[in-house]
Amino acid sequence: MTTKLIDGKAFAEKLRADIAQRVAKLKADNGVTPGLAVVLVGNNPASEVYVRNKAKQTKEVGMNSYEFTLPENTSEADLLAKVNELNNDKNVHGILVQLPLPKHINEESVINAISPAKDADGFHVINAGKLATGQDGLVPCTPLGCLMMLKDHFGDLSGKHAVIIGRSNIVGKPMAALLLKESCTVTIAHSKTVDLSAMVKTADIVVAAVGKPEMVKGSWIKSGAVVIDVGINRLPLEGGKSKLVGDVATSECIGIASAITPVPGGVGPMTIACLLENTYRACVAALK
Ligand code: NDP
């Protein structure tokens, strides 16, 4: 079996080029430029890198990027006031509050204060409810990117058995809802699942979103299955260096899986591209 490495970087580049074309057309036809506001509280170095990348890619597709960095000791009330201001700003079509937030701020309250129509991350309870009930809404970026890659690989997903490992609100649950909408038969596994390896062995599609380095072994994978590795784990190496690995032992899956997303360069690059897609969709919906 030849195993295809799904190139998420190239896929994301193609998607961003397509978004750039749609943004240019929107400007020409409607005189509107989509705008994404990103709010960062505190100075978590990893979050700073994410926010910088998001802003750069937003501008590259021709959208407006508005970045707000608030001090670590910002109160929840002040953050909610900022969100409210952005909700009422007609130049802002997408709002993202970078997670994690400092401990003294309730993330759920902040997420649910964002207008559902501008919820670029798709985490608002209204958007989660719409996804769960099969209605159109804004969908979390990481599972949206995974779905795009799966549809590109398979075309029709109907009837496939998908095993999703992980039940978080940002990856596992929305991934399950998206695949159910595509008429997959969906199994969601988690830390209490009994005999996970046997369950994974029955899957045509495996989505690993666990946060445990290389936990999913090659011997768990059914011949010809497609493996989507969402995990991002930093493994320390000698000499103070580190390397990124996913939740799947990728090298063990070569020759068994028909396709697999590598880490890095698989799911990761699609996440920001899907954030831009959501901002574009939110802008178009606002025009209606
Ligand atoms: P969470 O920690 O929120 O969820 C992890 C899930 O894995 C939980 O449902 C947990 O089960 C389950 N789990 C933990 N241990 C086991 C086990 N031994 N067997 C089976 N299931 C287990 O993580 P996230 O969903 O936020 O993220 C998952 C991974 O994806 C992380 O590595 C994260 O960094 C990465 N990620 C990557 C993104 C990207 O852009 N590529 C974006 C978002 C996340 P239980 O519910 O029972 O505790």
Short mmCIF file of C-alpha atoms and ligand atoms in Angstrom, two decimals:
data_model
loop_
_atom_site.label_atom_id
_atom_site.label_comp_id
_atom_site.label_asym_id
_atom_site.label_seq_id
_atom_site.Cartn_x
_atom_site.Cartn_y
_atom_site.Cartn_z
CA MET A 1 0.00 0.00 0.00
CA THR A 2 1.35 3.41 -0.96
CA THR A 3 0.60 5.98 1.72
CA LYS A 4 -0.08 9.52 0.53
CA LEU A 5 1.14 12.31 2.80
CA ILE A 6 -1.61 14.93 2.72
CA ASP A 7 0.11 18.28 2.22
CA GLY A 8 -1.83 20.64 4.47
CA LYS A 9 0.54 23.50 3.72
CA ALA A 10 -0.13 23.35 -0.03
CA PHE A 11 -3.87 22.83 0.60
CA ALA A 12 -3.97 25.89 2.87
CA GLU A 13 -2.07 27.98 0.31
CA LYS A 14 -4.61 27.03 -2.35
CA LEU A 15 -7.50 27.88 -0.02
CA ARG A 16 -5.96 31.27 0.88
CA ALA A 17 -5.46 32.09 -2.83
CA ASP A 18 -9.12 31.24 -3.44
CA ILE A 19 -10.22 33.40 -0.47
CA ALA A 20 -8.08 36.29 -1.79
CA GLN A 21 -9.93 36.11 -5.12
CA ARG A 22 -13.32 36.11 -3.40
CA VAL A 23 -12.28 39.03 -1.16
CA ALA A 24 -11.18 41.05 -4.21
CA LYS A 25 -14.54 40.34 -5.90
CA LEU A 26 -16.44 41.34 -2.76
CA LYS A 27 -14.55 44.64 -2.67
CA ALA A 28 -15.17 45.30 -6.36
CA ASP A 29 -18.87 44.33 -6.32
CA ASN A 30 -19.93 45.58 -2.88
CA GLY A 31 -17.22 48.00 -1.73
CA VAL A 32 -16.79 45.93 1.42
CA THR A 33 -13.53 44.58 2.88
CA PRO A 34 -13.89 41.73 5.40
CA GLY A 35 -12.28 42.57 8.73
CA LEU A 36 -10.99 40.22 11.45
CA ALA A 37 -10.36 41.47 14.98
CA VAL A 38 -8.05 39.42 17.19
CA VAL A 39 -7.86 40.15 20.91
CA LEU A 40 -4.92 38.88 22.95
CA VAL A 41 -4.86 39.21 26.73
CA GLY A 42 -1.43 38.99 28.37
CA ASN A 43 1.87 37.94 26.83
CA ASN A 44 1.84 34.15 26.41
CA PRO A 45 4.68 33.69 23.85
CA ALA A 46 2.91 30.88 21.93
CA SER A 47 -0.27 32.98 21.68
CA GLU A 48 1.75 35.97 20.47
CA VAL A 49 3.16 33.86 17.61
CA TYR A 50 -0.34 32.61 16.66
CA VAL A 51 -1.77 36.14 16.72
CA ARG A 52 1.08 37.50 14.58
CA ASN A 53 0.59 34.71 12.01
CA LYS A 54 -3.15 35.28 11.94
CA ALA A 55 -2.71 39.02 11.33
CA LYS A 56 -0.13 38.44 8.59
CA GLN A 57 -2.28 35.93 6.72
CA THR A 58 -5.40 38.07 7.13
CA LYS A 59 -3.66 41.00 5.38
CA GLU A 60 -2.20 38.71 2.70
CA VAL A 61 -5.68 37.71 1.50
CA GLY A 62 -6.69 41.39 1.32
CA MET A 63 -8.76 41.53 4.51
CA ASN A 64 -8.42 44.14 7.25
CA SER A 65 -6.75 42.93 10.43
CA TYR A 66 -7.40 44.64 13.75
CA GLU A 67 -5.18 43.48 16.61
CA PHE A 68 -5.69 44.37 20.26
CA THR A 69 -3.24 43.39 22.98
CA LEU A 70 -4.58 43.92 26.49
CA PRO A 71 -2.52 43.59 29.68
CA GLU A 72 -2.49 40.32 31.66
CA ASN A 73 -4.41 41.97 34.54
CA THR A 74 -7.32 43.08 32.30
CA SER A 75 -10.57 42.46 34.17
CA GLU A 76 -13.29 40.25 32.72
CA ALA A 77 -15.58 43.30 32.61
CA ASP A 78 -13.06 45.27 30.54
CA LEU A 79 -12.57 42.36 28.13
CA LEU A 80 -16.34 41.98 27.76
CA ALA A 81 -16.57 45.73 27.05
CA LYS A 82 -13.93 45.32 24.30
CA VAL A 83 -15.87 42.39 22.78
CA ASN A 84 -19.06 44.45 22.88
CA GLU A 85 -17.33 47.37 21.14
CA LEU A 86 -16.18 44.99 18.36
CA ASN A 87 -19.67 43.46 18.12
CA ASN A 88 -20.96 46.95 17.29
CA ASP A 89 -18.17 47.88 14.87
CA LYS A 90 -19.47 47.52 11.30
CA ASN A 91 -15.93 47.21 9.89
CA VAL A 92 -15.37 44.05 11.95
CA HIS A 93 -16.93 40.86 10.54
CA GLY A 94 -15.00 38.28 12.55
CA ILE A 95 -13.89 38.39 16.19
CA LEU A 96 -11.43 36.01 17.81
CA VAL A 97 -10.35 36.14 21.43
CA GLN A 98 -7.11 34.19 21.66
CA LEU A 99 -7.26 31.28 24.15
CA PRO A 100 -6.16 30.44 26.76
CA LEU A 101 -7.21 33.49 28.76
CA PRO A 102 -5.67 34.37 32.13
CA LYS A 103 -7.13 32.29 34.99
CA HIS A 104 -9.21 35.15 36.46
CA ILE A 105 -11.31 35.42 33.27
CA ASN A 106 -14.13 32.98 32.50
CA GLU A 107 -13.53 31.79 28.92
CA GLU A 108 -17.09 30.61 28.40
CA SER A 109 -18.54 34.03 29.32
CA VAL A 110 -16.19 35.77 26.92
CA ILE A 111 -16.81 33.35 24.03
CA ASN A 112 -20.56 33.62 24.47
CA ALA A 113 -20.36 37.44 24.57
CA ILE A 114 -19.10 37.48 20.96
CA SER A 115 -21.93 38.05 18.50
CA PRO A 116 -22.67 34.58 16.99
CA ALA A 117 -22.63 36.25 13.54
CA LYS A 118 -19.02 37.38 14.12
CA ASP A 119 -17.83 34.25 15.94
CA ALA A 120 -14.85 33.48 13.64
CA ASP A 121 -13.69 30.59 15.84
CA GLY A 122 -17.16 28.99 15.81
CA PHE A 123 -17.02 28.34 19.57
CA HIS A 124 -20.20 30.26 20.58
CA VAL A 125 -22.90 28.05 22.07
CA ILE A 126 -25.34 29.19 19.35
CA ASN A 127 -22.96 28.07 16.60
CA ALA A 128 -22.26 24.81 18.46
CA GLY A 129 -26.04 24.25 18.67
CA LYS A 130 -26.52 25.02 14.99
CA LEU A 131 -23.81 22.52 14.07
CA ALA A 132 -25.30 19.88 16.37
CA THR A 133 -28.74 20.35 14.78
CA GLY A 134 -27.45 20.45 11.19
CA GLN A 135 -28.10 24.18 10.64
CA ASP A 136 -25.74 26.57 8.87
CA GLY A 137 -23.49 28.56 11.19
CA LEU A 138 -19.83 29.29 11.79
CA VAL A 139 -17.89 26.06 12.37
CA PRO A 140 -14.69 25.63 14.46
CA CYS A 141 -11.66 26.10 12.20
CA THR A 142 -9.61 22.96 12.95
CA PRO A 143 -12.37 20.41 12.25
CA LEU A 144 -13.47 22.47 9.23
CA GLY A 145 -9.94 22.16 7.83
CA CYS A 146 -9.92 18.40 8.52
CA LEU A 147 -13.25 18.02 6.73
CA MET A 148 -12.00 19.93 3.68
CA MET A 149 -8.97 17.63 3.41
CA LEU A 150 -11.12 14.50 3.83
CA LYS A 151 -13.60 15.64 1.18
CA ASP A 152 -10.73 16.45 -1.15
CA HIS A 153 -9.33 12.94 -0.65
CA PHE A 154 -12.55 10.90 -0.78
CA GLY A 155 -15.06 13.07 -2.58
CA ASP A 156 -18.16 11.46 -1.06
CA LEU A 157 -17.77 10.52 2.62
CA SER A 158 -21.16 8.85 2.90
CA GLY A 159 -21.14 5.46 4.66
CA LYS A 160 -17.55 5.68 5.87
CA HIS A 161 -16.89 4.70 9.47
CA ALA A 162 -15.06 7.52 11.25
CA VAL A 163 -13.47 7.04 14.66
CA ILE A 164 -12.67 10.34 16.33
CA ILE A 165 -10.36 10.11 19.33
CA GLY A 166 -11.08 13.08 21.61
CA ARG A 167 -14.33 14.81 22.61
CA SER A 168 -13.30 18.43 23.15
CA ASN A 169 -15.66 21.24 22.19
CA ILE A 170 -13.10 22.71 19.79
CA VAL A 171 -12.07 19.57 17.88
CA GLY A 172 -13.66 16.19 18.71
CA LYS A 173 -17.35 17.12 19.08
CA PRO A 174 -17.58 19.51 16.09
CA MET A 175 -15.59 17.02 13.98
CA ALA A 176 -18.16 14.34 14.84
CA ALA A 177 -21.06 16.64 13.93
CA LEU A 178 -19.45 17.59 10.61
CA LEU A 179 -18.82 13.96 9.64
CA LEU A 180 -22.33 12.95 10.69
CA LYS A 181 -23.65 15.69 8.38
CA GLU A 182 -21.62 14.02 5.58
CA SER A 183 -23.42 10.74 6.40
CA CYS A 184 -20.44 9.02 7.98
CA THR A 185 -21.05 6.51 10.75
CA VAL A 186 -19.30 8.21 13.65
CA THR A 187 -17.74 6.78 16.79
CA ILE A 188 -16.32 9.19 19.37
CA ALA A 189 -13.64 7.74 21.64
CA HIS A 190 -12.18 9.34 24.76
CA SER A 191 -10.09 8.53 27.82
CA LYS A 192 -12.70 6.09 29.20
CA THR A 193 -13.13 4.16 25.94
CA VAL A 194 -12.51 0.43 26.39
CA ASP A 195 -10.16 -1.28 23.91
CA LEU A 196 -9.44 1.80 21.82
CA SER A 197 -7.04 -0.01 19.48
CA ALA A 198 -9.74 -2.53 18.43
CA MET A 199 -12.19 0.30 17.81
CA VAL A 200 -9.68 2.25 15.70
CA LYS A 201 -9.03 -0.91 13.67
CA THR A 202 -12.64 -0.74 12.36
CA ALA A 203 -12.27 2.83 11.04
CA ASP A 204 -12.10 4.01 7.42
CA ILE A 205 -11.26 7.45 8.81
CA VAL A 206 -9.30 8.07 12.03
CA VAL A 207 -9.16 11.56 13.50
CA ALA A 208 -6.76 11.79 16.45
CA ALA A 209 -7.26 14.85 18.68
CA VAL A 210 -5.87 13.74 22.02
CA GLY A 211 -2.72 15.67 22.91
CA LYS A 212 -0.63 12.54 23.63
CA PRO A 213 2.55 12.17 21.55
CA GLU A 214 2.37 9.29 19.05
CA MET A 215 -0.28 7.45 21.08
CA VAL A 216 -2.02 5.95 18.05
CA LYS A 217 0.12 3.09 16.74
CA GLY A 218 0.47 1.80 13.18
CA SER A 219 -0.82 -1.62 14.28
CA TRP A 220 -4.17 0.03 15.25
CA ILE A 221 -4.82 1.23 11.69
CA LYS A 222 -6.95 -0.74 9.20
CA SER A 223 -5.26 -1.25 5.83
CA GLY A 224 -6.28 1.62 3.52
CA ALA A 225 -7.69 3.89 6.24
CA VAL A 226 -7.16 7.67 6.13
CA VAL A 227 -5.57 9.16 9.23
CA ILE A 228 -5.99 12.79 10.24
CA ASP A 229 -3.57 13.73 13.01
CA VAL A 230 -4.71 16.88 14.84
CA GLY A 231 -2.28 16.56 17.75
CA ILE A 232 0.50 19.05 18.30
CA ASN A 233 2.98 17.88 20.93
CA ARG A 234 6.41 19.33 21.58
CA LEU A 235 8.93 16.62 22.49
CA PRO A 236 12.10 17.74 24.25
CA LEU A 237 15.36 16.61 22.60
CA GLU A 238 18.91 16.60 23.90
CA GLY A 239 20.69 19.93 23.93
CA GLY A 240 17.59 21.91 24.90
CA LYS A 241 16.04 21.47 21.44
CA SER A 242 12.57 20.09 20.75
CA LYS A 243 10.53 18.64 17.91
CA LEU A 244 6.84 18.63 17.06
CA VAL A 245 5.01 15.33 16.85
CA GLY A 246 1.35 14.46 16.46
CA ASP A 247 -0.90 12.02 18.29
CA VAL A 248 -0.13 9.31 15.71
CA ALA A 249 3.09 7.34 15.22
CA THR A 250 3.23 8.48 11.58
CA SER A 251 6.17 6.37 10.41
CA GLU A 252 4.42 3.18 11.62
CA CYS A 253 1.39 4.02 9.45
CA ILE A 254 3.35 4.27 6.22
CA GLY A 255 2.43 1.28 4.05
CA ILE A 256 -0.78 0.66 6.06
CA ALA A 257 -2.85 3.85 5.79
CA SER A 258 -3.84 5.08 2.31
CA ALA A 259 -3.26 8.66 3.42
CA ILE A 260 -2.10 10.51 6.51
CA THR A 261 -1.58 14.14 7.54
CA PRO A 262 1.98 14.76 8.78
CA VAL A 263 2.86 16.84 11.84
CA PRO A 264 3.95 19.53 11.20
CA GLY A 265 2.51 20.47 7.81
CA GLY A 266 -0.85 18.68 7.93
CA VAL A 267 -3.84 19.95 9.90
CA GLY A 268 -2.02 22.93 11.47
CA PRO A 269 -1.74 25.19 8.38
CA MET A 270 -5.42 24.61 7.53
CA THR A 271 -6.62 26.05 10.85
CA ILE A 272 -5.68 29.69 10.11
CA ALA A 273 -6.85 29.37 6.49
CA CYS A 274 -10.26 28.26 7.82
CA LEU A 275 -10.32 31.24 10.19
CA LEU A 276 -10.05 33.46 7.11
CA GLU A 277 -12.75 31.39 5.38
CA ASN A 278 -15.05 31.94 8.40
CA THR A 279 -14.37 35.69 8.37
CA TYR A 280 -15.19 35.84 4.66
CA ARG A 281 -18.41 33.84 5.23
CA ALA A 282 -19.40 36.10 8.16
CA CYS A 283 -18.87 39.18 5.98
CA VAL A 284 -20.98 37.76 3.13
CA ALA A 285 -23.74 36.80 5.58
CA ALA A 286 -23.70 40.34 7.02
CA LEU A 287 -24.44 41.75 3.54
CA LYS A 288 -27.69 39.77 3.24
P1 NDP B 1 -8.36 18.35 24.97
O1 NDP B 1 -7.31 18.15 25.99
O2 NDP B 1 -9.41 19.37 25.19
O3 NDP B 1 -9.08 16.95 24.68
C1 NDP B 1 -8.35 15.77 24.58
C2 NDP B 1 -9.30 14.62 24.39
O4 NDP B 1 -8.52 13.42 24.31
C3 NDP B 1 -10.27 14.43 25.53
O5 NDP B 1 -11.56 14.20 25.04
C4 NDP B 1 -9.74 13.20 26.29
O6 NDP B 1 -10.74 12.38 26.84
C5 NDP B 1 -9.09 12.44 25.15
N1 NDP B 1 -8.05 11.53 25.68
C6 NDP B 1 -7.05 11.83 26.54
N2 NDP B 1 -6.32 10.73 26.79
C7 NDP B 1 -6.86 9.73 26.06
C8 NDP B 1 -6.56 8.37 25.91
N3 NDP B 1 -5.53 7.80 26.53
N4 NDP B 1 -7.33 7.63 25.08
C9 NDP B 1 -8.37 8.19 24.42
N5 NDP B 1 -8.70 9.49 24.52
C10 NDP B 1 -7.96 10.25 25.34
O7 NDP B 1 -7.57 18.62 23.62
P2 NDP B 1 -7.98 19.40 22.27
O8 NDP B 1 -9.13 18.74 21.61
O9 NDP B 1 -8.03 20.85 22.53
O10 NDP B 1 -6.65 19.15 21.40
C11 NDP B 1 -6.23 17.85 21.08
C12 NDP B 1 -4.88 17.94 20.39
O11 NDP B 1 -5.02 18.69 19.19
C13 NDP B 1 -3.77 18.68 21.19
O12 NDP B 1 -2.54 18.09 20.87
C14 NDP B 1 -3.82 20.09 20.62
O13 NDP B 1 -2.59 20.75 20.74
C15 NDP B 1 -4.14 19.80 19.18
N6 NDP B 1 -4.82 20.89 18.47
C16 NDP B 1 -4.31 21.23 17.25
C17 NDP B 1 -4.89 22.22 16.52
C18 NDP B 1 -4.35 22.52 15.17
O14 NDP B 1 -4.56 23.59 14.65
N7 NDP B 1 -3.67 21.57 14.54
C19 NDP B 1 -6.01 23.01 17.04
C20 NDP B 1 -6.53 22.52 18.31
C21 NDP B 1 -5.92 21.51 19.00
P3 NDP B 1 -11.66 12.85 28.10
O15 NDP B 1 -12.67 13.79 27.51
O16 NDP B 1 -12.25 11.59 28.58
O17 NDP B 1 -10.74 13.53 29.06
#
